[in-house]
Coordinates of C-alpha atoms in Angstrom, one line a residue:
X1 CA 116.7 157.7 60.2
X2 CA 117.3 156.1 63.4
X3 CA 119.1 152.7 63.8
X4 CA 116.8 150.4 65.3
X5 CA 118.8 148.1 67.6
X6 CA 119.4 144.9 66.1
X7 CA 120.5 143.0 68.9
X8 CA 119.0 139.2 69.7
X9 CA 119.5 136.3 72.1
X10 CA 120.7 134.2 69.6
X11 CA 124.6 133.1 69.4
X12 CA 127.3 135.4 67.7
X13 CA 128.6 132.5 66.1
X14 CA 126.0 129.5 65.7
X15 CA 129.2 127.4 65.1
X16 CA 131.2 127.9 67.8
X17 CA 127.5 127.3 69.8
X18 CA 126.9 123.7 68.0
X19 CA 130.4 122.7 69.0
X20 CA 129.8 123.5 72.2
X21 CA 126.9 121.6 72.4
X22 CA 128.7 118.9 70.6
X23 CA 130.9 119.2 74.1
X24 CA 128.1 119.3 76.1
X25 CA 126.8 116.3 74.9
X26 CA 129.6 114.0 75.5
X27 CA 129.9 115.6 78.7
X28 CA 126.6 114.3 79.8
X29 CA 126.8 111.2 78.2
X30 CA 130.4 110.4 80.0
X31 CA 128.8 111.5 83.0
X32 CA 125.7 108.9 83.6
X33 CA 127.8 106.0 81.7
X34 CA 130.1 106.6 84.7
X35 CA 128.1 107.7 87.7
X36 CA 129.0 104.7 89.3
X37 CA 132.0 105.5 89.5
X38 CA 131.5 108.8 91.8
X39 CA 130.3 109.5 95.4
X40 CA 126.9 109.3 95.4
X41 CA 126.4 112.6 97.5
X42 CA 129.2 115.0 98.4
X43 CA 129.0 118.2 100.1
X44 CA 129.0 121.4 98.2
X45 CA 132.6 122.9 99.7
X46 CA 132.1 126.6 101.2
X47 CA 134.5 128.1 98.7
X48 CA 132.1 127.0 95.9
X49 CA 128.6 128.0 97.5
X50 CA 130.1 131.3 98.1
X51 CA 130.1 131.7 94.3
X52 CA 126.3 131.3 94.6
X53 CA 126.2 134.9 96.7
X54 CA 127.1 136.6 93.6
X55 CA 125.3 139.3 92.2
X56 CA 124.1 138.9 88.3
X57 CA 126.2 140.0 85.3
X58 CA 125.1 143.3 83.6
X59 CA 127.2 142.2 80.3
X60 CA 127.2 139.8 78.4
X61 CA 129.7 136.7 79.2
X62 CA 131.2 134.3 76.9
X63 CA 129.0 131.0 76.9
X64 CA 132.4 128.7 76.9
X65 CA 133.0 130.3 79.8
X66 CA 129.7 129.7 81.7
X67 CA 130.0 126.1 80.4
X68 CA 133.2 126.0 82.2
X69 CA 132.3 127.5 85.7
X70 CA 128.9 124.7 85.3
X71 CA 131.5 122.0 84.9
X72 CA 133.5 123.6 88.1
X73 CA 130.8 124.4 90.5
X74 CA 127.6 122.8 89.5
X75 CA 128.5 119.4 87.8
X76 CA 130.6 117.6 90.8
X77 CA 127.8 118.4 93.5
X78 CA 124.2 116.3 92.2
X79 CA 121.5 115.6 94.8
X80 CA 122.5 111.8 93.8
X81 CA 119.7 109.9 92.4
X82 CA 121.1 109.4 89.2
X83 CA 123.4 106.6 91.3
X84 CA 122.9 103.7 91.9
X85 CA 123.2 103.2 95.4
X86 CA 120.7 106.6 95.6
X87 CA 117.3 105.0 97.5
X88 CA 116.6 108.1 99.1
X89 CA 113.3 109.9 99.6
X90 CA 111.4 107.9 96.6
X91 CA 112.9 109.2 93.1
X92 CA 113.8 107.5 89.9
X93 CA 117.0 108.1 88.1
X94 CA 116.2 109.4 84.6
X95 CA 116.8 108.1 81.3
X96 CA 119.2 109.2 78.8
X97 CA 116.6 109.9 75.8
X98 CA 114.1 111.1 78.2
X99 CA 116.9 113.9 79.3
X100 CA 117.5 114.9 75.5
X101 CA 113.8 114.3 75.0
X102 CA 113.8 117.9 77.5
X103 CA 116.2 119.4 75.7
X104 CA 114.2 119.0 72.2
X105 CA 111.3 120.4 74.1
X106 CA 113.0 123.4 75.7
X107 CA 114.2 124.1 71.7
X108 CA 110.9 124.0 70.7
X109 CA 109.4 125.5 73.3
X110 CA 105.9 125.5 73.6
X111 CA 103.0 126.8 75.9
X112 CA 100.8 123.7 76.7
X113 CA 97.8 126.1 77.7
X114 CA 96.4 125.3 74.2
X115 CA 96.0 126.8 71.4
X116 CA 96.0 124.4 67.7
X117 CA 100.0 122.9 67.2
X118 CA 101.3 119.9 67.9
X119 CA 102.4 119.6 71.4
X120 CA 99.2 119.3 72.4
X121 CA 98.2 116.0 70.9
X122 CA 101.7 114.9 72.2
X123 CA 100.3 115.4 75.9
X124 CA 96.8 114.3 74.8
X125 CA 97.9 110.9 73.7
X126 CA 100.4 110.4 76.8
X127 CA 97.5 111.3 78.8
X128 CA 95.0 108.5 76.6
X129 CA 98.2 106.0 77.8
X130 CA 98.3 106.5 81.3
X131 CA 94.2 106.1 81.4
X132 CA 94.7 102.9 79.3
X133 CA 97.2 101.4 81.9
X134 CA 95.2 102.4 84.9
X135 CA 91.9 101.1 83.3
X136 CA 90.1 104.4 83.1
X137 CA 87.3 104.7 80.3
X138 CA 88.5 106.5 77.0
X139 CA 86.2 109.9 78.0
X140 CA 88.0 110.4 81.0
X141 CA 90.4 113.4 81.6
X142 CA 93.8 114.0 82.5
X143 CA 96.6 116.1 82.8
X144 CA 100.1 116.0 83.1
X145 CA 101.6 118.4 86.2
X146 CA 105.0 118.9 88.0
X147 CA 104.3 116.2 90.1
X148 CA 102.0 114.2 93.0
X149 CA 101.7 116.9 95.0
X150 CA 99.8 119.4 92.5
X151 CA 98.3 115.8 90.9
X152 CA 96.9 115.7 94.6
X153 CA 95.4 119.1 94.8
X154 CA 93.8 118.9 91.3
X155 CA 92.1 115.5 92.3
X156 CA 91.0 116.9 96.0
X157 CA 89.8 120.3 94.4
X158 CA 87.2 118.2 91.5
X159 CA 86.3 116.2 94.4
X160 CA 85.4 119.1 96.5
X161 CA 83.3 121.3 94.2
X162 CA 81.6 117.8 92.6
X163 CA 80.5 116.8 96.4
X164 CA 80.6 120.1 98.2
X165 CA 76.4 120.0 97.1
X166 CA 76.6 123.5 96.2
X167 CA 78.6 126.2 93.3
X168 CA 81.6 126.4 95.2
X169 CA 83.0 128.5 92.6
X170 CA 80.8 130.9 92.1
X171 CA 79.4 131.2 96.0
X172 CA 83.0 130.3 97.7
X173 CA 83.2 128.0 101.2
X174 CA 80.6 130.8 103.6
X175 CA 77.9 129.0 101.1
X176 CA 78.3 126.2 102.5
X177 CA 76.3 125.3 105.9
X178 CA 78.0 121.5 107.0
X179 CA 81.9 121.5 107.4
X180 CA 83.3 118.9 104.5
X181 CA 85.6 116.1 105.6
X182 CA 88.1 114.2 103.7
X183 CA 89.5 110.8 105.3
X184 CA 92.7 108.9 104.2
X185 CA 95.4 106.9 106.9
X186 CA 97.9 108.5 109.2
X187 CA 100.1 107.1 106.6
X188 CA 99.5 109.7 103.9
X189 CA 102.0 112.1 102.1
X190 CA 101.5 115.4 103.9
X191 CA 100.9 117.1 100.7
X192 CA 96.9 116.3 101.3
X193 CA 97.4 118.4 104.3
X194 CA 98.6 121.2 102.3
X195 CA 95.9 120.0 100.0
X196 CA 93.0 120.3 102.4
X197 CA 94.5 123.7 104.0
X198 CA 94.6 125.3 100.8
X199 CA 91.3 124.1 99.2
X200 CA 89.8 126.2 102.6
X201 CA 88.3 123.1 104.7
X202 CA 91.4 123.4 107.1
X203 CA 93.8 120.6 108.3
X204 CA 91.2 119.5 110.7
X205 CA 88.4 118.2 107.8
X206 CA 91.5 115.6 107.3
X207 CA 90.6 112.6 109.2
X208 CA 93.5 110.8 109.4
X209 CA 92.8 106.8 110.3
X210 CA 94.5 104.6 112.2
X211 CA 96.0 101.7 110.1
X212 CA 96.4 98.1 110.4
X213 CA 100.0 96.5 111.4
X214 CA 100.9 96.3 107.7
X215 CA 100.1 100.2 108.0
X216 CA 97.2 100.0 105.4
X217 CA 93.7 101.9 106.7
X218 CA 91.8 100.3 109.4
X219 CA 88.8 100.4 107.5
X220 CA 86.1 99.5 110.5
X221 CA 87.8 102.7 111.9
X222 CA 87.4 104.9 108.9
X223 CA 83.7 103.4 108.9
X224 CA 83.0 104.7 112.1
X225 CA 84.8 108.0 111.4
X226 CA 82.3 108.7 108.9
X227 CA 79.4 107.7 110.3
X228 CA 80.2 109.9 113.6
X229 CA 80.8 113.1 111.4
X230 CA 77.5 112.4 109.8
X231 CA 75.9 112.7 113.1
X232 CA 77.7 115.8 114.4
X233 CA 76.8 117.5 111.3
X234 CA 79.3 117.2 109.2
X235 CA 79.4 116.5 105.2
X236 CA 82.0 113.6 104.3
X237 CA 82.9 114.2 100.4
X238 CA 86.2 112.4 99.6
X239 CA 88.4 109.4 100.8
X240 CA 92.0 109.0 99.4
X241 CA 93.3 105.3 99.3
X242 CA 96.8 105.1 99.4
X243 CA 98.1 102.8 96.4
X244 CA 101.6 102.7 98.0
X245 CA 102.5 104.8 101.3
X246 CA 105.7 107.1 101.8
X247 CA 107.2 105.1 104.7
X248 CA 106.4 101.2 103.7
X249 CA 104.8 101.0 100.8
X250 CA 101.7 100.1 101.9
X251 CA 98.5 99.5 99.3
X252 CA 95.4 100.1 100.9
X253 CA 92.3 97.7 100.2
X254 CA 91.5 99.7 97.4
X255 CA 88.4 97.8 96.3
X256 CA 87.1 97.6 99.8
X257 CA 87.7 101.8 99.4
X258 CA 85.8 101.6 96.2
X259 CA 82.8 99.8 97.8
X260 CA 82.6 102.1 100.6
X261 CA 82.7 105.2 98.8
X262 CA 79.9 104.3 97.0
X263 CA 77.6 103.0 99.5
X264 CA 78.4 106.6 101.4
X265 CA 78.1 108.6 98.1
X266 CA 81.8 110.0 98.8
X267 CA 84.3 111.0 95.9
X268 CA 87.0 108.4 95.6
X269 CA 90.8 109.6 95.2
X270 CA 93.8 107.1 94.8
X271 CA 97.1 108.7 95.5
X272 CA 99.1 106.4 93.1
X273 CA 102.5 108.7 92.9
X274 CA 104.7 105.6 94.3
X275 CA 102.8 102.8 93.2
X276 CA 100.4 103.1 90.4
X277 CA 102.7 102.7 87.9
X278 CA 103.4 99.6 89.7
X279 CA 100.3 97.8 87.0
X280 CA 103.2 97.4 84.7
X281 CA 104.8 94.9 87.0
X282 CA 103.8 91.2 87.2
X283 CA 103.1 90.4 91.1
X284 CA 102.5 94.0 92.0
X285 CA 98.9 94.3 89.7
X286 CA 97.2 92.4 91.4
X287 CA 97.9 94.4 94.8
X288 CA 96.3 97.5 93.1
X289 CA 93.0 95.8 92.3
X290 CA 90.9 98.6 92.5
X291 CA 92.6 101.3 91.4
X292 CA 90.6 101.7 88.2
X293 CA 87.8 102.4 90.1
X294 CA 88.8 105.3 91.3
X295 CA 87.1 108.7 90.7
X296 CA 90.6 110.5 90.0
X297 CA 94.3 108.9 90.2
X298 CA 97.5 110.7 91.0
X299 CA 100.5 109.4 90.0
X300 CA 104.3 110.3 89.5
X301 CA 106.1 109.2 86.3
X302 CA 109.6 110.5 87.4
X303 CA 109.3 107.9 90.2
X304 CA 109.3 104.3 89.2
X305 CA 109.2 104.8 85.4
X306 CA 112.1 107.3 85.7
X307 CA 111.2 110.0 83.1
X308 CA 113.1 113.1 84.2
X309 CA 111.9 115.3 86.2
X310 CA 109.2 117.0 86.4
X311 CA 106.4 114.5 85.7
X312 CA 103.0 113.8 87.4
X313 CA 99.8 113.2 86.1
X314 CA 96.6 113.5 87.0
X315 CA 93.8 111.3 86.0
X316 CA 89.5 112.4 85.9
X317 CA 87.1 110.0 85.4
X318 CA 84.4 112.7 84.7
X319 CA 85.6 114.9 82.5
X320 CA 82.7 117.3 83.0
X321 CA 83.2 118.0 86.5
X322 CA 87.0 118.3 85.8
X323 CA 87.0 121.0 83.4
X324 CA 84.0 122.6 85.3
X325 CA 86.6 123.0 87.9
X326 CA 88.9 125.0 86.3
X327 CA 87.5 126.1 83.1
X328 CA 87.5 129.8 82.8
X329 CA 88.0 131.5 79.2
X330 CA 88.2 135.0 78.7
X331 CA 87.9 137.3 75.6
X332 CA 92.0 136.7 74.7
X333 CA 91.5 133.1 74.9
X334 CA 88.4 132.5 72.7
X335 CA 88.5 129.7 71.2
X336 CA 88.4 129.7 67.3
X337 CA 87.5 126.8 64.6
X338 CA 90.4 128.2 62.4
X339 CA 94.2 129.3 63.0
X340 CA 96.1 129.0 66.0
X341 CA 93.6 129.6 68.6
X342 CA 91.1 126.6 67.1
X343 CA 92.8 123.8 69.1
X344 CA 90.2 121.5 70.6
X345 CA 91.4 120.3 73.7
X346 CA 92.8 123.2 75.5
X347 CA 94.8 121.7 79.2
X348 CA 94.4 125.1 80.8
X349 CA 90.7 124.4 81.4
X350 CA 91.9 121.3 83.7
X351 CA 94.4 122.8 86.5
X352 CA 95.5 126.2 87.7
X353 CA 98.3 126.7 85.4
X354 CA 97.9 128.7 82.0
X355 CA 102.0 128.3 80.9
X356 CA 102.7 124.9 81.3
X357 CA 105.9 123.5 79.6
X358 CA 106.3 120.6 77.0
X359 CA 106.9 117.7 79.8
X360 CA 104.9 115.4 77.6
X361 CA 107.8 115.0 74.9
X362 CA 110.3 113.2 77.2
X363 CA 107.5 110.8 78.4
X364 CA 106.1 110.0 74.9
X365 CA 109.8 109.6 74.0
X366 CA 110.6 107.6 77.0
X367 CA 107.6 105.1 76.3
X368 CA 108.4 105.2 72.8
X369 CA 112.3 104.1 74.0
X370 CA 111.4 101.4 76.6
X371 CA 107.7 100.0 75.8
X372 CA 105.6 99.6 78.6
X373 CA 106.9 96.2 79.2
X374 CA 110.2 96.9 80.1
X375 CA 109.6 99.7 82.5
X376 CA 107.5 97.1 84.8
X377 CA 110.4 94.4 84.4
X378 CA 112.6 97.0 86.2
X379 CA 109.9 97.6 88.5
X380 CA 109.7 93.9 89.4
X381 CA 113.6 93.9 89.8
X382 CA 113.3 96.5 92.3
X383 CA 110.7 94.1 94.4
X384 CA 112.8 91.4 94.0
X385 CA 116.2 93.6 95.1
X386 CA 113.6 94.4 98.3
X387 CA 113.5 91.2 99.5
X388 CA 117.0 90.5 98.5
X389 CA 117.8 93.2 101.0
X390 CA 115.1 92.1 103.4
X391 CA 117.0 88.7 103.2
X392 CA 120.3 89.8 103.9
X393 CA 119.3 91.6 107.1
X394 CA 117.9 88.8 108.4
X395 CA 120.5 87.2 108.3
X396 CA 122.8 89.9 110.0
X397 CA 122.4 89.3 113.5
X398 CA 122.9 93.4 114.4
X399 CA 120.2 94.8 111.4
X400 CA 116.4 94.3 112.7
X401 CA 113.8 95.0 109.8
X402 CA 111.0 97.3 111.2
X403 CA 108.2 97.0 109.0
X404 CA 106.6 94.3 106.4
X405 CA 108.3 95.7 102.9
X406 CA 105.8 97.4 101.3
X407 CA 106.2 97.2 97.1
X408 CA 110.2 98.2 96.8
X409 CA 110.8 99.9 100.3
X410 CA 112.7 98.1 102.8
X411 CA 113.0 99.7 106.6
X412 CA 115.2 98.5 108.8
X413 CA 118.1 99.8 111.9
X414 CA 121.3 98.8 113.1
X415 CA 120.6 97.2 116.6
X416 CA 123.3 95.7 118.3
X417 CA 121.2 95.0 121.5
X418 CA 121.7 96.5 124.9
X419 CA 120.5 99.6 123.8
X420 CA 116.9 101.3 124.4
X421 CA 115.1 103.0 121.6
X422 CA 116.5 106.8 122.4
X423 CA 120.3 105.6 121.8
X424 CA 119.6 103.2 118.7
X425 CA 117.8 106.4 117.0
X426 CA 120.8 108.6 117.7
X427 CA 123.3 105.5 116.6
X428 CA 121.2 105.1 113.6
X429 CA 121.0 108.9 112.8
X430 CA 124.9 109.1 112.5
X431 CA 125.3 105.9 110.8
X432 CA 123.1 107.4 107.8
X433 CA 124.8 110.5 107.6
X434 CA 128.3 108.4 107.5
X435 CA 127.3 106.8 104.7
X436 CA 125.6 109.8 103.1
X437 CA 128.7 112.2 103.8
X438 CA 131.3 109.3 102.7
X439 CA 129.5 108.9 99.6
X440 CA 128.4 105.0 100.2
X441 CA 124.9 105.2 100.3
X442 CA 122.0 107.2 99.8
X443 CA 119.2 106.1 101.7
X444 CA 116.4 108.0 103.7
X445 CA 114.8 107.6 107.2
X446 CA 111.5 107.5 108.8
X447 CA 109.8 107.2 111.8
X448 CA 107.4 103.9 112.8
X449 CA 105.9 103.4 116.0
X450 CA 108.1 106.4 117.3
X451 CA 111.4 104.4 116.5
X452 CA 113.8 106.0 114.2
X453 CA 115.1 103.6 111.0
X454 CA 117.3 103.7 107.6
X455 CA 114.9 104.0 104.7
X456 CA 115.7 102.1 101.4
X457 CA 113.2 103.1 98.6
X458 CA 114.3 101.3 95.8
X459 CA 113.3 102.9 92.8
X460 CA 116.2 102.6 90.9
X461 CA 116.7 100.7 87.4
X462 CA 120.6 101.3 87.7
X463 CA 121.2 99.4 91.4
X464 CA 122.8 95.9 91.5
X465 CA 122.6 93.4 94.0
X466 CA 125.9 93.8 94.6
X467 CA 124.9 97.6 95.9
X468 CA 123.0 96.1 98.3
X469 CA 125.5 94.1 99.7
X470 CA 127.7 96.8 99.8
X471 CA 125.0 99.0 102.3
X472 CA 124.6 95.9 104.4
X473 CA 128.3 95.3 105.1
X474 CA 128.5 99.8 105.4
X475 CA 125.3 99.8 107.9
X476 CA 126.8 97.0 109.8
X477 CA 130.7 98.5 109.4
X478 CA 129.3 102.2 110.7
X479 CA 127.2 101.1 113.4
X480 CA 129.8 98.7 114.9
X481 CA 132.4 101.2 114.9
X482 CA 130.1 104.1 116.4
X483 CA 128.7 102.3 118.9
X484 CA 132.2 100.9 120.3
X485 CA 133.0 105.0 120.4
X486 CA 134.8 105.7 116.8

């Protein structure tokens, strides 16, 4: 008889694998109690990207081995917002549970589709959470996703089938007679571009409004931007309300949104990916009055509450029209009332994705961890390190603040006078990457009102105030010396 080939991905020796991951472990755990310690960014030296240009093994290798070249070429060189001077882009800096929370998952290993185990109700009551905290009704829907962006698209697509006026699904866009507009601030995260491109309407059905000078939405101009695509023919279906804006922070009048949108009949969207979470903190609540009103919410839980990445969620208010979105079951994935397939609430009838992976474990972990409470104390201390650093530069003579600070994000330039707007954006541009490539400091940049500036988004339960003394006396350090020709 023929050997069958016995061969499995398993380990040789399960020993020598568990104290490897014994290794491992420490490893990671040395690392983050000691991140402040390191650079926060360094560049990935040419000799060890060239490793990355190699082709894939054909034979096995021995996993010690691989460990080692991780700890040689992949380990020193992090994007950097696990530090605590990281207040780059907006990203939180993961928690240690939440990290072997993803670990436990992976082991397990799970398809979230659906289907009758565990898992699910794991996402299911993360999901009942977030509506909870964001005042939603209990029959609402939800979903957790890889992150704003895709929360954004889910919310944008329910909104356009629900208010499109015909079966968009079933008769596509050439159904439809009057060209659907969607209307949201200059100020919003280009991913409802992308959004409105791929949903069909084109980039053009995205009104974007002017906004005030604390760059929320002008909302007499969004007023009269609606009523003037009424008249030429057009069908309004969706506004998004910004519950905390990429460059400043910035929380639009999101009750004033509410009222609007339903006096005009329009499908009301909060993007809530910086801020949302921000109901947990005591001062910031208040600001999102509103929010619960909202006819879908997305928000980001590996920003300000810091669970590893990926995590975004998406929130329904009518679960009907969510699920009549998406909902599409075919003969391999009837749903039974015994055995594995009986499961009741299958996610892959809310969003694109059929394979979706176990991110609900590190969050319910996470939450579990922390409580709710503590997350928006950290949040507060992120506020209050904002206008820590707003005080400090104005009290620097050479550092002008450029915009009000908006929740945690401070922007700001080095600006030693004498100088027009052209040479303080290319003296600002190389003082950032100074203090990026020396490992200082890792904030951003923006534009406002065409003038370049340094972009501190604090998110970040690890930074001191001490950090932010340290980037003041850098910025100040940098620009000096650059402008004076070092």
């Amino acid at each position: 008889m023929t050997q069958i080939n016995q061969e499995t991905l398993d380990p040789a020796d399960w020993d020598e694998m568990r104290a490897l991951a014994h290794r491992m472990v420490d490893d990671a755990i040395t690392y983050l109690a000691t991140v402040g310690d390191r650079p926060v960014w360094q560049p990935v030296p040419d000799h060890v990207a060239a490793r990355f240009e190699e082709p894939a093994p054909h034979d096995p290798g021995d996993p010690a081995a691989v460990y080692d070249e991780f700890l040689e070429t992949i380990f020193p060189y992090p994007m950097g917002n696990i530090h605590p001077r990281f207040w780059g882009w907006y990203m939180g800096n993961g928690t240690v549970l939440g990290a072997l929370a993803d670990f436990m998952a992976a082991i397990m290993n799970p398809n979230l589709g659906g289907g009758n185990h565990v898992a699910n109700m794991v996402e299911e009551q993360v999901v009942n959470w977030m509506k909870a905290m964001l005042g939603f009704p209990k029959d609402a829907s939800g979903l957790l996703v890889s992150g704003g962006s895709m929360a954004n698209v889910i919310g944008l697509t329910v909104a356009r089938n629900d208010r499109a006026g015909f079966n968009v699904r079933e008769l596509g866009l050439r159904a439809g007679a009057e060209q659907m507009t969607v209307y949201a601030s200059v100020e919003v995260h280009s991913c409802h571009q992308k959004a409105v491109e791929l949903l069909g309407l084109g980039s053009r059905a995205l009104r974007k409004i002017a906004v005030n000078d604390d760059y929320t939405i002008d909302l007499a101009a969004l007023e009269a931007a609606i009523a003037a695509d009424r008249a030429a023919g057009c069908r309004p279906i969706a506004i998004v309300g910004n519950a905390g804006t990429i460059n400043t922070g910035a929380i639009d009048d999101l009750n004033a949104l509410a009222d609007l949108c339903a006096r005009e009949g329009l499908w009301f969207h909060v993007d809530g990916a910086i801020g949302a979470v921000g109901v947990l903190a005591e001062g910031v609540k208040a600001q999102l009055a509103g929010i619960e009103r909202a006819d879908s919410i997305a928000l980001d839980l590996h920003k300000w509450m810091h669970i590893p990445f990926e995590a975004g969620c998406v929130l329904v208010r009518h679960d009907a029209a969510h699920r009549e979105t998406f909902a599409l079951t075919p003969a391999y994935l009837e749903h039974g009332t015994r055995g594995l397939a009986s499961g009741r609430l299958w996610f892959s009838e809310y969003g694109l994705q059929l394979t979706r992976q176990f991110r609900a474990l590190k969050v319910w972990m996470s939450i579990k961890e922390h409580g709710l409470d503590r997350f928006g104390r950290m949040m507060v201390r992120n506020v209050e390190q904002a206008h820590y650093l707003g005080s400090l530069i104005a009290s620097e003579p050479a550092l002008e603040l450029m915009a009000p600070i908006g929740l945690d994000i401070v922007c700001f330039r080095y600006n030693p006078g004498g100088l027009n707007d052209e040479a303080l954006d290319a003296l600002n541009k190389e003082v950032l990457i100074r203090l990026q490539e020396q490992g200082i400091a890792a904030p951003s940049y923006t534009t406002l009102n065409g003038r370049y500036c340094l972009r501190a988004a604090i998110a970040n339960h690890r930074s001191t105030q001490a950090d932010f003394d340290a980037l003041v006396e850098a910025v100040v350090r940098l620009g000096r010396m650059i402008h004076e020709g070092g």
